[in-house]
Amino acid sequence: MAVHASTPVTLIEAAYARLAAAVSAARAQTGRPLTTAEKILIGHLDDPSGPLPERGRSYVDFRPDRVAMQDATAQMAWLQFMTAGLTEVAVPTTVHCDHLIQARVDARRDLLAALENHDEVYDFLESVSARYGAGFWKPGSGIIHQVVLENYAFPGGMMIGTDSHTPNAGGLGMVAVGVGGADAVDVMTGFPWNVRWPKFIGVHLTGHLSGWSAPKDVILKVADLLTVAGGTGAIVEYFGPGAETISATGKATICNMGAEIGATTSLFAYDESMARFLKATGREQMAAAAGAVAEHLRPDDGVLADPAGSYDSVIEIDLSSLAPHINGPHSPDRARPVSELGAEAAAEGWPMEISAALVGSCTNSSYEDITRAASIVSAAVARGLKVQAPLLVTPGSEQIRATIARDGLLGIFEEAGATVLANACGPCIGQWSRSDVAEGDANVIVTSYNRNFPKRNDGLASTLAFVTSPEVVVALALAGRVDFDPLNDTLHSDDGTEVHLPEPIGTELPPDGFDPGEAGFLAPPPPGERDAIEVRISPTSRRLQELHPFAPWDGRDFEGLAVLVKAAGKCTTDHISAAGPWLAYRGHLENISGNLFAGAVNAFGGAVGEGKDQTDGQVRPYPEIAKRYHAAGWSWVAVGDANYGEGSSREHAAMEPRFRGCVAVITRSFARIAETNLKKQGVLALTFADPADYDAIGPDDRIAIGGLADLAPGRPVRVKVTGPDGSTTAFDTRHTLSADQIDWFRAGSALNVIRSRL
Ligand code: MIC
Ligand code: SF4
């Protein structure tokens, strides 16, 4: 397998040949028009011969074109891959070093510090990639999704990535899905990728954006309408005349943040904006190849004529009347127009002052984003205004950094006092060493990122984070306050002049082309030279630990299980397995288990991260209790509320419980990736048939899960709860295991099934 710094056009042409054949067969068979996403899915079916799968129900096997992994999730994926004993990856795979770089001082020094602090992990990722034939993007080369968009994404392709914002590539018309590492390992080992055939939500865009409204506002509005769970199990497809008015990078922003509504992925049909972006990034041949099959990369006319007949639901958005939005705090779907934030902040008692403003990330650092934000900053500075809050800029890739530096845009930010951070995730993932505020200091930050769960950016629960477009971030930074409406309010310069900020002006693509900057890609050596590469994992390492397969199910029903945690309210992956400082242990299952459920809110009393240890009745932090249950050989369950595990793709949120003895997680509902991750690791993911049964579980209860020998698709699983006084109650739970997936449970993990077949 040769892996390059870009997707070879031959691979794309082969994908298009399959697409054309599969789409005409499907159209003939179903006799109905097909959506863009349906066509791409059909074109990647492992077995395209059968009838079309049932939406929202059937599990199907796909053959994705690529796999991409970032450094924080790639470690666990590679550790799993290595246990399969293969010599190379079966599909083109790349690794991107972006999550581990901490934002402290500035790009150069932070990168140097990362190279020193994470050298063991970087060495491992570089050598393991070379050994097994994967491409390696060095630290500093950029954030996975931006690098993929600039180099690998192609219209009509299918990719899986071990990061929930992989759908960013939907901006180039690719079905790009965020998965846990175990899903990536399936594909890297040559097996198909198994996922439920989704439902399809159509978003009909009309009109065109103008003034302060940006592509970000489309997804902030969609999040408002659909909420954080509204996209679960669905692909969101944007269509209509408004879609063509949005640049490819703007489309990518919209698709990127589709992760926040739980969507499997989001995408746009192929159009001129994508062709322009492909050409600007040196992929003219790809644009020509896509143009030749354009009819397969957009919805059939019948879909456009009757959207309601083709999509499971349709949302209408008129871009011409879409106001700039700002969402938060605590949840990305808490939306309002920016003009209404001040009143809400006053009513809620939120601080008015902004403590930091952050622009960039994988969501919003395109040339267009940066030019729009820079146009505001330079106009403001020219009128004597200064930024009133620290302004941090994160370029999404080295190519973007070098280009905006060359074109004087970074200079505009720097002159205004901004700090330019490394081309990496940084503050977006809690890699932000901040000394200006401490835990307990209520403070507000505004970012152009996508997530805003508590503690997400700086690890402080007292920070209220709001997400919005880059241009609104800089406008608010200039005001220093959240009760500023850039459309209608004015600011005052030091000499008292009243300034009305002009509307942002952007340039879609760099007129002088992109500057690639410093080369960041390492191709794997040719096959003959790979065997000599040694992949070292020191047995005494704190950062990396060899994985041992989980034990198969012993064939007996579960009895006497303790309830480690019953989580109340939101229990995101950040609550289950926090990021920030814990990113250091993503390759060491035992050490990272030190964060297990540290952020979960105990339904019995509301304490965060602690509960009653059933071995001795003491109150202890959950990670410690889990460790003690593990040592005592106890099995246990975790109980959760709705949309359990929303947020990240990190499979640590499933592997840690599994490692510590969790056999089942019972919730009101799951986020898609979290549910799959649990299933893959051999943990039963059960949902209460009657959501009210959540209330039936008490702190000292013991749980029994019966009938497991008869586990079958669609058959409920009976759960019995025995109280400390011996009283019992029983209820049904549901699961979504298919027949194949039941084998994962029996074998102990999906990987054990693969190993037995190799
Ligand atoms: C995130 O945005 O939360 C992350 C960090 O990119 C994660 C991946 C991770 O936890 O490693 C994601 O979204 O999947
Ligand atoms: Fe990195 Fe943030 Fe993008 Fe996740 S959302 S990939 S942490 S920049």
Tab-separated table of C-alpha atoms in Angstrom, residues 298-493:
chain	number	residue	atom	x	y	z
A	298	ARG	CA	-25.704	15.328	-6.415
A	299	PRO	CA	-29.305	14.424	-5.604
A	300	ASP	CA	-31.430	13.121	-8.451
A	301	ASP	CA	-33.878	15.640	-9.902
A	302	GLY	CA	-36.729	13.672	-8.372
A	303	VAL	CA	-35.286	14.365	-4.907
A	304	LEU	CA	-35.166	18.080	-5.556
A	305	ALA	CA	-38.704	18.031	-6.900
A	306	ASP	CA	-40.043	16.255	-3.833
A	307	PRO	CA	-37.604	16.491	-0.921
A	308	ALA	CA	-40.189	15.327	1.605
A	309	GLY	CA	-40.582	12.122	-0.368
A	310	SER	CA	-36.848	11.376	-0.253
A	311	TYR	CA	-35.561	12.623	3.078
A	312	ASP	CA	-36.930	11.409	6.401
A	313	SER	CA	-37.338	15.025	7.418
A	314	VAL	CA	-36.610	18.378	5.821
A	315	ILE	CA	-35.499	21.619	7.430
A	316	GLU	CA	-35.814	24.942	5.622
A	317	ILE	CA	-33.236	27.677	6.117
A	318	ASP	CA	-33.345	30.972	4.279
A	319	LEU	CA	-29.770	32.201	4.270
A	320	SER	CA	-30.868	35.724	3.397
A	321	SER	CA	-32.668	36.123	6.698
A	322	LEU	CA	-30.282	34.116	8.889
A	323	ALA	CA	-28.932	36.302	11.702
A	324	PRO	CA	-25.448	35.804	13.137
A	325	HIS	CA	-25.738	33.421	16.075
A	326	ILE	CA	-23.808	32.552	19.196
A	327	ASN	CA	-24.398	29.298	21.080
A	328	GLY	CA	-23.646	28.328	24.642
A	329	PRO	CA	-22.720	28.033	27.384
A	330	HIS	CA	-22.334	24.340	28.199
A	331	SER	CA	-24.129	23.011	25.170
A	332	PRO	CA	-23.633	23.757	21.471
A	333	ASP	CA	-27.376	23.790	20.808
A	334	ARG	CA	-28.174	26.616	23.200
A	335	ALA	CA	-28.631	29.165	20.447
A	336	ARG	CA	-29.685	32.738	20.010
A	337	PRO	CA	-28.892	35.575	17.602
A	338	VAL	CA	-25.832	37.465	18.825
A	339	SER	CA	-28.025	40.542	19.291
A	340	GLU	CA	-29.889	38.762	22.095
A	341	LEU	CA	-26.925	37.525	24.082
A	342	GLY	CA	-26.544	40.644	26.231
A	343	ALA	CA	-30.101	40.490	27.547
A	344	GLU	CA	-29.815	36.801	28.270
A	345	ALA	CA	-26.475	37.239	30.032
A	346	ALA	CA	-28.013	39.944	32.218
A	347	ALA	CA	-30.975	37.746	33.057
A	348	GLU	CA	-28.785	34.740	33.822
A	349	GLY	CA	-26.200	36.677	35.774
A	350	TRP	CA	-23.375	35.673	33.427
A	351	PRO	CA	-20.336	37.950	33.401
A	352	MET	CA	-20.539	40.642	30.724
A	353	GLU	CA	-16.799	40.857	30.238
A	354	ILE	CA	-15.012	38.520	27.917
A	355	SER	CA	-11.867	36.967	29.367
A	356	ALA	CA	-10.537	35.498	26.115
A	357	ALA	CA	-11.457	35.290	22.448
A	358	LEU	CA	-10.235	32.418	20.309
A	359	VAL	CA	-10.274	32.158	16.531
A	360	GLY	CA	-9.407	29.180	14.357
A	361	SER	CA	-9.436	25.401	14.972
A	362	CYS	CA	-10.463	22.667	12.562
A	363	THR	CA	-13.892	24.272	12.386
A	364	ASN	CA	-13.083	27.786	11.296
A	365	SER	CA	-9.668	28.635	9.997
A	366	SER	CA	-10.068	28.734	6.263
A	367	TYR	CA	-8.628	31.519	4.137
A	368	GLU	CA	-12.116	32.956	3.890
A	369	ASP	CA	-12.649	32.822	7.675
A	370	ILE	CA	-9.355	34.490	8.386
A	371	THR	CA	-9.812	37.213	5.765
A	372	ARG	CA	-13.273	38.027	7.102
A	373	ALA	CA	-12.066	38.232	10.689
A	374	ALA	CA	-8.940	40.158	9.676
A	375	SER	CA	-11.053	42.688	7.748
A	376	ILE	CA	-12.818	43.594	10.992
A	377	VAL	CA	-9.624	43.751	13.016
A	378	SER	CA	-7.815	45.970	10.516
A	379	ALA	CA	-10.784	48.306	10.091
A	380	ALA	CA	-11.118	48.592	13.862
A	381	VAL	CA	-7.417	49.214	14.437
A	382	ALA	CA	-7.410	51.845	11.713
A	383	ARG	CA	-10.153	53.664	13.630
A	384	GLY	CA	-8.184	53.555	16.848
A	385	LEU	CA	-9.823	50.557	18.521
A	386	LYS	CA	-7.931	47.849	20.405
A	387	VAL	CA	-8.897	44.330	21.344
A	388	GLN	CA	-10.178	44.331	24.911
A	389	ALA	CA	-9.565	40.662	25.640
A	390	PRO	CA	-6.657	38.320	24.865
A	391	LEU	CA	-7.117	37.117	21.300
A	392	LEU	CA	-5.688	33.722	20.329
A	393	VAL	CA	-5.474	32.534	16.742
A	394	THR	CA	-5.085	28.867	15.796
A	395	PRO	CA	-4.406	28.179	12.109
A	396	GLY	CA	-5.863	24.845	11.020
A	397	SER	CA	-2.860	23.746	9.020
A	398	GLU	CA	0.675	24.715	8.130
A	399	GLN	CA	-0.559	25.532	4.618
A	400	ILE	CA	-3.114	27.969	5.994
A	401	ARG	CA	-0.568	29.456	8.405
A	402	ALA	CA	2.049	29.981	5.723
A	403	THR	CA	-0.521	31.448	3.327
A	404	ILE	CA	-2.074	33.882	5.774
A	405	ALA	CA	1.392	34.857	7.004
A	406	ARG	CA	2.533	35.559	3.427
A	407	ASP	CA	-0.606	37.573	2.699
A	408	GLY	CA	-0.149	39.787	5.738
A	409	LEU	CA	-3.240	38.518	7.550
A	410	LEU	CA	-1.431	37.079	10.540
A	411	GLY	CA	0.350	40.401	10.803
A	412	ILE	CA	-3.008	42.162	11.177
A	413	PHE	CA	-3.883	39.946	14.137
A	414	GLU	CA	-0.431	40.268	15.667
A	415	GLU	CA	-0.455	44.033	15.379
A	416	ALA	CA	-3.707	44.045	17.259
A	417	GLY	CA	-1.953	42.105	20.029
A	418	ALA	CA	-3.129	38.599	19.179
A	419	THR	CA	-1.106	35.497	19.978
A	420	VAL	CA	-0.694	33.057	17.132
A	421	LEU	CA	-0.698	29.487	18.393
A	422	ALA	CA	0.621	26.309	16.802
A	423	ASN	CA	-1.266	24.635	13.943
A	424	ALA	CA	-2.954	22.262	16.354
A	425	CYS	CA	-6.010	21.712	18.523
A	426	GLY	CA	-4.654	23.559	21.554
A	427	PRO	CA	-7.355	25.336	23.564
A	428	CYS	CA	-10.076	23.558	21.624
A	429	ILE	CA	-9.291	20.364	23.482
A	430	GLY	CA	-8.227	21.674	26.850
A	431	GLN	CA	-4.575	21.968	25.847
A	432	TRP	CA	-4.493	25.525	27.117
A	433	SER	CA	-2.324	26.537	29.966
A	434	ARG	CA	-4.105	29.604	31.232
A	435	SER	CA	-3.030	31.541	34.269
A	436	ASP	CA	-5.311	34.586	34.125
A	437	VAL	CA	-8.289	32.856	35.752
A	438	ALA	CA	-8.613	30.042	38.270
A	439	GLU	CA	-11.298	27.491	39.106
A	440	GLY	CA	-14.247	29.283	40.617
A	441	ASP	CA	-13.692	32.535	38.683
A	442	ALA	CA	-16.832	32.945	36.634
A	443	ASN	CA	-15.647	34.103	33.223
A	444	VAL	CA	-16.777	34.088	29.625
A	445	ILE	CA	-14.821	33.033	26.559
A	446	VAL	CA	-15.940	33.248	22.947
A	447	THR	CA	-14.519	30.887	20.337
A	448	SER	CA	-14.972	29.945	16.705
A	449	TYR	CA	-14.689	26.281	17.729
A	450	ASN	CA	-17.461	23.701	17.787
A	451	ARG	CA	-17.742	22.348	21.350
A	452	ASN	CA	-18.400	24.146	24.591
A	453	PHE	CA	-19.013	21.542	27.286
A	454	PRO	CA	-17.922	22.656	30.748
A	455	LYS	CA	-14.139	22.419	31.283
A	456	ARG	CA	-13.608	21.767	27.593
A	457	ASN	CA	-11.180	24.570	26.803
A	458	ASP	CA	-9.294	25.440	29.964
A	459	GLY	CA	-10.323	22.669	32.358
A	460	LEU	CA	-12.291	25.125	34.493
A	461	ALA	CA	-15.922	24.426	35.301
A	462	SER	CA	-16.418	28.130	35.998
A	463	THR	CA	-15.595	29.163	32.431
A	464	LEU	CA	-18.642	29.777	30.240
A	465	ALA	CA	-17.784	29.080	26.612
A	466	PHE	CA	-19.734	30.366	23.615
A	467	VAL	CA	-19.236	29.312	20.015
A	468	THR	CA	-19.796	31.621	17.068
A	469	SER	CA	-18.220	32.658	13.759
A	470	PRO	CA	-14.646	34.035	13.641
A	471	GLU	CA	-15.864	37.481	12.643
A	472	VAL	CA	-18.223	37.679	15.605
A	473	VAL	CA	-15.433	36.422	17.896
A	474	VAL	CA	-13.175	39.302	16.884
A	475	ALA	CA	-16.017	41.822	17.074
A	476	LEU	CA	-16.754	40.719	20.627
A	477	ALA	CA	-13.037	40.802	21.423
A	478	LEU	CA	-12.951	44.424	20.277
A	479	ALA	CA	-15.908	45.242	22.506
A	480	GLY	CA	-14.633	43.064	25.337
A	481	ARG	CA	-18.237	42.396	26.261
A	482	VAL	CA	-20.989	39.968	25.376
A	483	ASP	CA	-23.682	42.624	25.253
A	484	PHE	CA	-22.290	44.064	22.048
A	485	ASP	CA	-24.232	43.621	18.856
A	486	PRO	CA	-21.812	44.244	15.982
A	487	LEU	CA	-24.659	44.959	13.590
A	488	ASN	CA	-26.271	47.761	15.544
A	489	ASP	CA	-24.003	48.929	18.360
A	490	THR	CA	-20.990	51.202	18.202
A	491	LEU	CA	-17.658	51.187	20.007
A	492	HIS	CA	-15.539	54.058	21.241
A	493	SER	CA	-11.869	54.499	20.518
